[in-house]
Short mmCIF file of C-alpha atoms in Angstrom, two decimals:
data_model
loop_
_atom_site.label_atom_id
_atom_site.label_comp_id
_atom_site.label_asym_id
_atom_site.label_seq_id
_atom_site.Cartn_x
_atom_site.Cartn_y
_atom_site.Cartn_z
CA MET A 39 72.27 116.98 256.61
CA TYR A 40 69.65 114.53 257.74
CA LEU A 41 65.86 114.96 257.89
CA PHE A 42 66.27 116.58 261.27
CA GLY A 43 68.45 119.61 261.82
CA GLU A 44 72.07 119.45 262.90
CA LYS A 45 71.34 120.58 266.46
CA PHE A 46 68.57 118.01 266.85
CA VAL A 47 70.82 115.20 265.62
CA ASP A 48 73.68 116.32 267.84
CA HIS A 49 71.47 116.17 270.95
CA PHE A 50 70.04 112.79 269.87
CA LEU A 51 73.43 111.20 269.29
CA ASN A 52 75.18 112.91 272.20
CA PRO A 53 72.53 113.57 274.83
CA ARG A 54 73.81 115.79 277.67
CA ASN A 55 73.27 115.30 281.40
CA VAL A 56 71.82 111.78 281.21
CA GLY A 57 71.48 110.05 284.56
CA GLU A 58 69.89 110.27 287.99
CA ILE A 59 70.47 112.70 290.82
CA GLU A 60 70.95 111.14 294.22
CA ASN A 61 68.57 112.79 296.68
CA PRO A 62 66.96 115.10 294.12
CA ASP A 63 64.84 117.99 295.33
CA SER A 64 62.11 116.85 292.98
CA ILE A 65 61.32 114.46 290.17
CA GLY A 66 58.85 114.65 287.28
CA ILE A 67 57.60 111.68 285.35
CA VAL A 68 55.68 111.32 282.09
CA GLU A 69 54.57 107.94 280.90
CA GLU A 70 53.03 107.59 277.47
CA GLU A 71 49.54 106.15 277.40
CA LYS A 72 50.48 104.32 274.25
CA GLY A 73 53.93 103.55 273.01
CA GLY A 74 55.56 102.47 276.26
CA GLY A 75 57.67 105.59 276.56
CA LYS A 76 58.80 106.93 279.94
CA ILE A 77 60.67 110.08 280.89
CA ILE A 78 61.96 110.92 284.38
CA PHE A 79 63.49 114.30 285.19
CA TYR A 80 65.50 114.88 288.38
CA ILE A 81 66.19 118.39 289.62
CA LYS A 82 68.26 120.00 292.32
CA VAL A 83 67.15 123.47 293.48
CA ASN A 84 68.88 126.21 295.41
CA GLY A 85 66.65 129.13 296.40
CA ASP A 86 64.61 129.87 293.31
CA ARG A 87 67.16 128.51 290.90
CA ILE A 88 67.70 125.09 289.36
CA ILE A 89 71.27 124.00 289.99
CA ASP A 90 71.22 120.54 288.42
CA ILE A 91 69.09 118.64 285.93
CA LYS A 92 69.37 114.99 284.98
CA TYR A 93 66.97 112.61 283.25
CA LYS A 94 66.36 109.05 282.14
CA ILE A 95 64.36 108.35 279.05
CA LEU A 96 62.84 105.55 277.00
CA GLY A 97 61.40 107.38 274.06
CA CYS A 98 61.43 108.64 270.52
CA PRO A 99 64.35 110.60 269.04
CA SER A 100 62.51 113.85 269.53
CA ALA A 101 61.85 113.18 273.21
CA ILE A 102 65.55 112.36 273.68
CA SER A 103 66.83 115.46 271.84
CA SER A 104 64.36 117.67 273.68
CA ALA A 105 65.26 116.27 277.10
CA SER A 106 68.93 116.86 276.38
CA LEU A 107 68.28 120.39 275.16
CA ILE A 108 66.19 121.21 278.24
CA SER A 109 68.89 119.92 280.58
CA GLU A 110 71.52 121.98 278.83
CA SER A 111 69.46 125.14 278.67
CA PHE A 112 67.92 125.42 282.12
CA ILE A 113 70.64 124.67 284.63
CA GLY A 114 70.99 127.99 286.45
CA ALA A 115 67.57 129.26 285.39
CA THR A 116 64.91 130.40 287.85
CA LEU A 117 61.90 128.16 288.49
CA GLU A 118 59.69 130.85 287.05
CA GLU A 119 61.68 130.90 283.81
CA CYS A 120 61.47 127.13 283.58
CA LEU A 121 57.71 127.11 283.92
CA LYS A 122 57.39 129.35 280.86
CA ILE A 123 58.91 126.76 278.54
CA ASP A 124 56.58 125.48 275.83
CA ILE A 125 56.67 123.98 272.37
CA ASN A 126 58.09 127.22 270.91
CA PHE A 127 61.30 126.48 272.81
CA LEU A 128 61.73 123.37 270.62
CA LYS A 129 60.77 125.23 267.44
CA ASN A 130 63.22 128.02 268.20
CA ASN A 131 66.06 125.59 268.78
CA PHE A 132 65.41 122.75 266.36
CA GLY A 133 63.69 124.62 263.55
CA ASP A 134 60.74 123.23 261.63
CA LEU A 135 59.47 119.97 263.12
CA SER A 136 56.43 117.91 262.19
CA GLN A 137 53.45 117.69 264.55
CA ASP A 138 54.46 114.13 265.50
CA VAL A 139 57.98 115.17 266.38
CA LEU A 140 56.71 118.13 268.39
CA TYR A 141 54.28 115.89 270.24
CA CYS A 142 57.07 113.58 271.41
CA GLY A 143 59.35 116.50 272.23
CA ASN A 144 56.58 118.01 274.32
CA LEU A 145 56.53 114.89 276.51
CA SER A 146 59.99 115.84 277.74
CA ILE A 147 58.84 119.41 278.39
CA GLU A 148 55.95 118.07 280.44
CA ALA A 149 58.18 115.73 282.45
CA PHE A 150 60.54 118.63 283.23
CA LYS A 151 57.69 120.95 284.21
CA ASN A 152 56.21 118.20 286.38
CA ALA A 153 59.47 118.09 288.32
CA ILE A 154 59.21 121.84 288.99
CA ILE A 155 55.50 121.75 289.83
CA ASN A 156 56.11 118.87 292.23
CA PHE A 157 58.88 120.89 293.86
CA LEU A 158 56.66 123.94 294.30
CA LYS A 159 53.86 121.82 295.77
CA LYS A 160 56.29 120.34 298.27
CA GLU A 161 57.49 123.82 299.22
CA GLU A 162 53.89 124.98 299.70
CA LYS A 163 53.24 122.11 302.10
CA ASN A 164 56.39 122.88 304.06
CA ASP A 165 55.40 126.54 304.40
CA MET B 269 78.48 103.17 253.87
CA TYR B 270 74.78 103.16 252.90
CA VAL B 271 73.11 99.86 253.76
CA TYR B 272 69.56 99.21 252.58
CA LEU B 273 67.90 96.52 254.70
CA ASN B 274 64.26 97.27 253.90
CA ASN B 275 63.82 94.97 250.91
CA ALA B 276 60.43 93.76 252.11
CA ALA B 277 59.17 97.31 251.56
CA THR B 278 60.57 97.58 248.07
CA THR B 279 63.65 96.53 246.12
CA LYS B 280 66.10 98.18 243.79
CA VAL B 281 65.33 97.53 240.13
CA ASP B 282 67.81 95.08 238.65
CA GLY B 283 69.94 96.78 235.97
CA ARG B 284 69.02 94.05 233.47
CA VAL B 285 65.33 94.79 234.06
CA LEU B 286 65.82 98.51 233.54
CA PHE B 287 67.75 97.86 230.33
CA LYS B 288 65.03 95.58 229.01
CA MET B 289 62.33 98.15 229.81
CA SER B 290 64.03 101.23 228.41
CA LYS B 291 63.12 100.87 224.74
CA TYR B 292 59.45 100.27 225.54
CA PHE B 293 59.09 103.86 226.68
CA SER B 294 60.34 105.74 223.65
CA GLU B 295 60.77 103.28 220.77
CA LEU B 296 58.27 100.47 221.19
CA TYR B 297 55.72 102.63 222.94
CA GLU B 298 52.62 101.72 220.95
CA ASN B 299 49.46 100.43 222.51
CA PRO B 300 49.40 96.62 222.35
CA MET B 301 45.65 96.81 221.70
CA THR B 302 46.53 97.87 218.11
CA SER B 303 48.63 94.77 217.47
CA ASN B 304 46.30 93.55 214.73
CA TYR B 305 47.71 96.14 212.29
CA SER B 306 50.76 97.84 213.83
CA PRO B 307 53.99 95.83 213.76
CA LEU B 308 55.43 97.82 216.64
CA ALA B 309 52.36 97.20 218.77
CA LYS B 310 52.58 93.53 217.85
CA ASN B 311 56.13 93.47 219.14
CA VAL B 312 54.94 94.97 222.43
CA GLU B 313 52.14 92.43 222.68
CA ASP B 314 54.54 89.57 221.97
CA GLU B 315 56.88 90.75 224.71
CA MET B 316 53.96 91.06 227.12
CA ASP B 317 52.94 87.52 226.25
CA LYS B 318 56.48 86.39 227.04
CA ALA B 319 56.14 88.09 230.43
CA ARG B 320 52.87 86.21 230.94
CA GLU B 321 54.62 82.96 230.07
CA SER B 322 57.45 83.69 232.49
CA ILE B 323 55.03 84.34 235.35
CA ALA B 324 53.08 81.20 234.42
CA LYS B 325 56.31 79.21 234.59
CA LEU B 326 57.08 80.72 237.99
CA LEU B 327 53.69 79.74 239.39
CA ASN B 328 53.16 76.52 237.39
CA CYS B 329 50.00 77.68 235.64
CA LYS B 330 48.89 78.56 232.12
CA PRO B 331 49.81 81.95 230.65
CA ASN B 332 46.13 82.74 230.03
CA GLU B 333 45.57 82.53 233.79
CA ILE B 334 47.79 85.59 234.40
CA TYR B 335 46.19 89.05 234.47
CA PHE B 336 48.33 92.17 234.72
CA THR B 337 47.45 94.74 237.37
CA SER B 338 49.01 97.82 238.93
CA GLY B 339 50.50 95.83 241.81
CA GLY B 340 49.83 93.88 244.98
CA THR B 341 47.20 96.20 246.39
CA GLU B 342 45.11 96.13 243.22
CA SER B 343 45.44 92.34 242.91
CA ASP B 344 44.30 91.89 246.52
CA ASN B 345 41.41 94.32 246.06
CA TRP B 346 40.36 92.62 242.84
CA ALA B 347 40.51 89.10 244.27
CA ILE B 348 38.22 89.93 247.18
CA LYS B 349 35.93 92.54 245.65
CA GLY B 350 35.73 90.57 242.38
CA ILE B 351 34.44 87.48 244.18
CA CYS B 352 32.02 89.60 246.22
CA LEU B 353 30.67 91.38 243.14
CA ARG B 354 30.13 88.03 241.45
CA ASN B 355 28.15 86.85 244.49
CA TRP B 356 26.40 90.15 245.10
CA ASP B 357 22.86 88.80 245.31
CA LYS B 358 23.39 85.91 247.68
CA LYS B 359 26.17 87.57 249.73
CA GLY B 360 28.14 85.14 251.95
CA GLU B 361 31.22 84.77 254.16
CA ILE B 362 34.92 85.35 253.69
CA ILE B 363 37.53 83.75 255.94
CA SER B 364 40.92 85.40 256.36
CA THR B 365 43.59 86.01 259.01
CA PRO B 366 44.27 88.95 261.33
CA ILE B 367 47.85 89.24 260.06
CA GLU B 368 47.12 89.99 256.39
CA HIS B 369 48.61 93.01 254.67
CA MET B 370 46.48 96.16 254.94
CA ALA B 371 45.53 95.73 251.26
CA ILE B 372 43.50 92.73 252.42
CA ILE B 373 42.41 93.97 255.87
CA ALA B 374 41.11 97.27 254.50
CA THR B 375 39.39 95.55 251.57
CA LEU B 376 37.67 93.16 253.96
CA LYS B 377 36.34 96.16 255.89
CA THR B 378 34.85 97.52 252.68
CA VAL B 379 33.12 94.28 251.69
CA GLU B 380 31.77 94.01 255.23
CA LYS B 381 30.02 97.32 254.55
CA TRP B 382 28.72 95.76 251.33
CA GLY B 383 26.96 93.13 253.45
CA PHE B 384 29.46 90.27 253.33
CA LYS B 385 30.47 88.56 256.56
CA VAL B 386 34.17 88.36 257.44
CA LYS B 387 35.63 85.81 259.85
CA PHE B 388 39.23 85.56 261.02
CA LEU B 389 41.29 82.46 261.69
CA PRO B 390 43.31 82.59 264.89
CA VAL B 391 47.12 82.61 264.65
CA ASN B 392 49.61 81.26 267.19
CA LYS B 393 52.48 83.26 268.73
CA TYR B 394 54.51 82.74 265.57
CA GLY B 395 51.69 84.04 263.38
CA MET B 396 50.92 80.54 262.08
CA VAL B 397 47.43 79.49 261.04
CA ASP B 398 46.15 76.00 261.91
CA PRO B 399 44.33 74.36 258.95
CA ASP B 400 42.08 72.52 261.43
CA ASP B 401 40.70 75.87 262.55
CA LEU B 402 39.76 76.59 258.96
CA LYS B 403 37.75 73.38 258.78
CA LYS B 404 35.77 74.55 261.83
CA LEU B 405 35.12 78.02 260.42
CA ILE B 406 33.90 76.98 256.98
CA THR B 407 30.13 76.95 256.52
CA LYS B 408 27.84 76.48 253.53
CA ASP B 409 27.94 80.28 253.09
CA THR B 410 31.74 80.51 252.78
CA LEU B 411 32.60 82.09 249.42
CA LEU B 412 36.27 82.79 249.72
CA VAL B 413 39.28 82.02 251.89
CA SER B 414 42.18 84.48 251.75
CA VAL B 415 45.39 83.57 253.59
CA MET B 416 48.72 85.20 252.81
CA HIS B 417 51.58 82.96 251.68
CA ALA B 418 54.07 84.62 254.02
CA ASN B 419 53.73 87.52 256.38
CA ASN B 420 55.45 90.76 255.46
CA GLU B 421 56.37 91.77 259.00
CA ILE B 422 57.50 88.58 260.70
CA GLY B 423 58.12 86.34 257.68
CA THR B 424 56.08 83.34 258.84
CA ILE B 425 55.20 81.03 255.92
CA GLU B 426 51.62 79.76 256.19
CA PRO B 427 50.55 76.15 255.47
CA ILE B 428 49.12 77.15 252.10
CA GLU B 429 49.10 73.66 250.63
CA GLU B 430 46.92 72.26 253.44
CA ILE B 431 44.62 75.28 253.35
CA GLY B 432 44.30 74.98 249.57
CA LYS B 433 43.44 71.30 249.88
CA ILE B 434 40.63 72.00 252.35
CA CYS B 435 39.19 74.77 250.16
CA ARG B 436 39.34 72.65 247.01
CA GLU B 437 37.56 69.76 248.72
CA LYS B 438 34.79 72.11 249.88
CA GLY B 439 34.62 73.92 246.55
CA ILE B 440 35.57 77.27 248.09
CA VAL B 441 37.67 79.81 246.19
CA PHE B 442 41.12 80.16 247.76
CA HIS B 443 43.15 83.36 247.38
CA THR B 444 46.68 83.90 248.61
CA ASP B 445 48.63 87.14 248.81
CA ALA B 446 52.06 86.07 247.59
CA VAL B 447 53.54 89.55 247.40
CA GLN B 448 56.34 88.65 249.83
CA THR B 449 57.03 85.22 248.38
CA ALA B 450 56.83 85.39 244.58
CA CYS B 451 60.36 85.06 243.18
CA HIS B 452 61.72 84.42 246.68
CA ILE B 453 60.44 80.97 247.62
CA ASP B 454 58.79 78.25 245.53
CA ILE B 455 55.15 78.56 244.51
CA ASP B 456 53.15 75.91 242.68
CA VAL B 457 49.51 76.91 242.29
CA LYS B 458 48.54 73.40 241.17
CA LYS B 459 50.19 71.57 244.03
CA MET B 460 48.96 74.20 246.50
CA ASN B 461 45.40 74.25 245.10
CA ILE B 462 45.45 78.02 244.75
CA ASP B 463 42.62 79.70 242.79
CA LEU B 464 43.71 83.32 243.03
CA LEU B 465 47.19 84.68 243.75
CA SER B 466 48.50 88.25 244.03
CA LEU B 467 52.05 89.30 243.24
CA SER B 468 53.90 92.58 242.82
CA ALA B 469 57.02 93.25 240.70
CA HIS B 470 58.75 95.79 242.90
CA LYS B 471 59.25 93.19 245.62
CA PHE B 472 61.52 91.18 243.32
CA TYR B 473 63.75 93.78 241.65
CA GLY B 474 61.14 94.78 239.07
CA PRO B 475 59.50 98.19 238.64
CA LYS B 476 56.90 99.70 240.95
CA GLY B 477 53.28 100.03 239.84
CA VAL B 478 52.91 96.64 238.19
CA GLY B 479 51.80 93.24 239.39
CA ALA B 480 49.57 90.35 238.49
CA LEU B 481 46.61 88.35 239.64
CA PHE B 482 46.59 84.65 238.83
CA ILE B 483 43.01 83.51 238.23
CA ARG B 484 42.64 79.76 237.82
CA GLU B 485 40.65 78.86 234.72
CA GLY B 486 37.06 78.29 235.75
CA VAL B 487 37.07 80.60 238.78
CA GLU B 488 34.16 83.00 238.48
CA ILE B 489 35.22 86.52 239.31
CA ASP B 490 33.93 89.93 238.22
CA PRO B 491 36.16 92.71 236.96
CA PHE B 492 37.18 95.39 239.38
CA MET B 493 38.24 97.95 236.77
CA ASP B 494 35.75 98.86 234.06
CA GLY B 495 36.83 100.41 230.80
CA GLY B 496 38.38 99.42 227.50
CA HIS B 497 38.17 95.65 227.92
CA GLN B 498 41.87 94.87 228.21
CA GLU B 499 42.92 91.53 229.74
CA LYS B 500 39.93 89.70 228.27
CA GLY B 501 37.59 92.33 229.66
CA LEU B 502 38.55 91.49 233.20
CA ARG B 503 41.06 94.27 233.84
CA SER B 504 40.56 97.40 231.82
CA GLY B 505 43.12 100.14 231.45
CA THR B 506 45.92 100.62 228.92
CA HIS B 507 48.64 98.08 229.60
CA ASN B 508 51.64 99.43 231.47
CA SER B 509 53.71 97.67 228.84
CA PRO B 510 57.25 98.77 229.81
CA SER B 511 56.63 97.71 233.39
CA ILE B 512 54.88 94.47 232.43
CA ILE B 513 57.84 93.57 230.23
CA GLY B 514 60.21 94.59 233.03
CA MET B 515 58.30 92.38 235.44
CA GLY B 516 58.69 89.49 232.99
CA GLU B 517 62.44 90.06 232.88
CA ALA B 518 62.60 90.20 236.69
CA VAL B 519 60.80 86.86 236.81
CA ASN B 520 63.20 85.36 234.25
CA ILE B 521 66.14 86.45 236.35
CA ALA B 522 64.52 85.05 239.50
CA LEU B 523 63.88 81.71 237.82
CA LYS B 524 67.62 81.43 237.28
CA GLU B 525 68.95 83.12 240.41
CA MET B 526 66.34 82.59 243.12
CA GLU B 527 68.08 79.62 244.67
CA GLU B 528 71.38 81.43 244.92
CA GLU B 529 69.74 84.54 246.38
CA ARG B 530 68.01 82.39 248.99
CA LYS B 531 71.34 80.92 250.07
CA ASN B 532 73.02 84.32 250.22
CA VAL B 533 70.34 86.11 252.23
CA LEU B 534 70.10 83.17 254.60
CA TYR B 535 73.86 83.32 255.14
CA MET B 536 73.64 87.02 255.94
CA ARG B 537 70.60 86.57 258.17
CA ASN B 538 72.51 83.94 260.11
CA MET B 539 75.31 86.46 260.58
CA ILE B 540 72.82 88.81 262.26
CA GLU B 541 71.20 86.03 264.30
CA GLU B 542 74.61 84.94 265.57
CA LYS B 543 75.23 88.51 266.70
CA ILE B 544 71.84 88.79 268.36
CA LYS B 545 72.44 85.61 270.36
CA ASN B 546 75.14 87.47 272.25
CA LEU B 547 72.94 90.45 273.01
CA GLU B 548 70.71 90.27 276.05
CA GLY B 549 67.00 91.00 275.78
CA VAL B 550 66.74 90.71 271.99
CA TYR B 551 64.09 88.34 270.64
CA ILE B 552 63.33 87.06 267.15
CA ASN B 553 59.69 87.11 265.99
CA GLY B 554 58.00 84.75 263.55
CA ASP B 555 58.20 81.02 263.15
CA PRO B 556 61.66 79.67 264.02
CA TYR B 557 61.65 77.30 261.02
CA LYS B 558 58.97 78.26 258.52
CA ARG B 559 60.09 81.79 257.86
CA LEU B 560 61.10 83.80 254.80
CA PRO B 561 64.89 83.62 254.39
CA ASN B 562 65.24 87.39 253.93
CA ASN B 563 63.14 88.43 256.93
CA LEU B 564 64.28 89.15 260.46
CA SER B 565 61.92 90.83 262.91
CA ILE B 566 63.46 91.53 266.31
CA SER B 567 62.12 92.99 269.54
CA ILE B 568 64.60 94.72 271.81
CA GLU B 569 64.04 95.34 275.51
CA GLY B 570 64.63 98.90 276.67
CA VAL B 571 64.96 100.44 273.20
CA LYS B 572 62.20 102.19 271.32
CA ALA B 573 62.11 101.12 267.67
CA GLU B 574 61.68 104.71 266.54
CA SER B 575 64.92 105.75 268.20
CA LEU B 576 66.87 102.75 266.95
CA LEU B 577 65.46 103.35 263.46
CA VAL B 578 66.75 106.93 263.45
CA TYR B 579 70.05 105.93 265.08
CA LEU B 580 70.63 103.34 262.35
CA ALA B 581 69.55 105.78 259.63
CA LEU B 582 71.98 108.42 260.94
CA ASN B 583 74.62 105.74 260.44
CA GLY B 584 73.43 105.07 256.90
CA ILE B 585 71.39 101.95 257.62
CA ILE B 586 67.74 101.67 256.60
CA VAL B 587 65.40 99.17 258.31
CA SER B 588 61.73 99.45 259.28
CA ALA B 589 59.75 99.47 262.53
CA GLY B 590 56.82 97.44 263.82
CA ALA B 591 54.99 100.51 264.98
CA ALA B 592 55.08 103.89 263.37
CA CYS B 593 55.45 106.90 265.62
CA SER B 594 52.41 108.88 264.67
CA ALA B 595 52.09 110.82 267.89
CA LYS B 596 48.79 110.41 269.68
CA GLU B 597 47.65 107.84 267.18
CA LYS B 598 50.43 105.46 268.16
CA GLU B 599 49.26 102.05 267.15
CA VAL B 600 51.13 98.81 267.39
CA SER B 601 51.20 96.87 264.13
CA HIS B 602 48.14 94.65 263.82
CA VAL B 603 50.44 91.71 263.13
CA LEU B 604 52.44 92.07 266.35
CA LYS B 605 49.16 92.54 268.23
CA ALA B 606 47.69 89.38 266.69
CA ILE B 607 50.67 87.22 267.68
CA GLY B 608 50.24 88.47 271.25
CA LEU B 609 53.57 90.25 271.55
CA PRO B 610 53.47 92.34 274.77
CA GLU B 611 52.74 95.95 273.84
CA ASP B 612 56.00 97.22 275.30
CA LEU B 613 57.98 94.89 273.07
CA ALA B 614 55.85 95.63 270.03
CA TYR B 615 56.91 99.27 270.24
CA ASN B 616 60.50 98.03 270.40
CA THR B 617 60.36 95.96 267.22
CA ILE B 618 62.32 96.49 264.03
CA ARG B 619 62.29 94.53 260.78
CA ILE B 620 65.46 93.82 258.85
CA SER B 621 64.76 92.55 255.33
CA LEU B 622 67.65 91.44 253.15
CA GLY B 623 67.96 91.37 249.40
CA LYS B 624 70.21 90.14 246.65
CA PHE B 625 72.17 93.38 246.48
CA ASN B 626 73.29 93.12 250.11
CA TYR B 627 76.68 91.65 250.85
CA PRO B 628 78.37 90.33 254.02
CA LYS B 629 80.58 93.39 254.61
CA GLU B 630 77.41 95.46 254.95
CA ILE B 631 76.06 93.02 257.52
CA GLU B 632 79.28 93.20 259.53
CA TYR B 633 78.84 96.97 259.62
CA PHE B 634 75.15 96.64 260.52
CA ASN B 635 75.95 94.26 263.38
CA GLU B 636 78.45 96.71 264.78
CA VAL B 637 76.10 99.71 264.59
CA LEU B 638 73.18 97.69 265.97
CA GLU B 639 75.14 96.67 269.04
CA THR B 640 76.40 100.21 269.68
CA GLY B 641 72.94 101.67 269.11
CA ILE B 642 71.25 99.29 271.51
CA LYS B 643 73.89 99.95 274.14
CA LYS B 644 73.67 103.73 273.75
CA LEU B 645 69.88 103.86 273.88
CA ARG B 646 69.65 101.47 276.80
CA GLU B 647 71.98 103.70 278.80
CA LEU B 648 69.35 106.42 278.55
CA ALA B 649 66.43 104.25 279.65
CA PRO B 650 65.06 104.31 283.20
CA ARG B 651 65.56 101.09 285.15
#
């Protein structure tokens, strides 16, 4: 096995759900201040549930693996469930990771949450 | 297949070097400082002297101008701090470049705190220094000029001979960090007017933890290590005799095989460059002509170095990156910054450094994995 766990490597080498959603219900973007990284999450929502997740990413291995894991784990989840996701989600799935790796992974979490928060804000306005 | 392409970081010890060293650990282990009465210690001292002669031959200097150290970092520290300590009372200026190895950059920061002034020569987009700029920077207070022979990240070979000539004419001590060049390209300290030169054995198939500082006869420098007066009182500390002897053997091998190695690594580097030509958005850093034959620094649009590094490693290929991913502290390499590489590209830069143990089949494999990796990672990137 490599320095990272098997699951981490699998997501890095075979990232799931990569791409864009045409006419998404919301998008969330995180751009790194330093490092030139950029993550865009696209979501499709039906009622209070996420029915599709896609993303595009220029980032570190950990950001890629995390984005893939998020996309795989949260299709079908409620918005409320999605908003609870934090760094422990990565720890529980990928095992022990260094602070650096967690930091980069967290960028993907933030981008995903941004997509949901943006969606909720839009809904609020429409109400 | 496991392909090691990080030879600028360190090299594998040549089997002949290891063999030569082995008996100096457990048979001929005595302290060479007791050579006046112990025959075994005398043997060790003689072998160390042979190593000194080999290095002298490599650099075209006298054996008594070679001082053994613990490696490149110590040699660099000693060269700069030693000159500063010698000129403690009057202080003065040091001129260097912004693309030096951290062993120099960090040492310069320390001597600045000691009250010495540090000035930097500009470099062009290839990392090349212009000797005319040096002429303009030199003042009556200039004590020391330190310019690396070749850069460790982008491979650019500096105009050392011209710089040395200017320093010699002005009577200024000239130091060069030759850690990347010793035993790889030709060095002639006489022709190049070098006063101080650092080298490190593990960069040329010798052991880690040993190196040397060449100090031209007549150069006034203080010791950096105090203690038992080894190396004519200038570098104390029990000699690392097995490693010193190993370094000597590595130099002997290089004297015979350097030319062939140069040809081979250049051939393999060309194989990679040919491949890169066909890939869009991949750029080569460093001087197009005056560059170390084993060095290839490339910047790749739309691919983060960190991800490519790990992708290659997962496929058994080891290279290095121009910027380490250290989370919030993400800093582009000071070298890539100094040559003005756009920040986005600097974070997308990897260094491939070849060595004599690489062979063309490995490069074919590398080329294949590189292309696939770039393609895969670019597919993920936002437009």
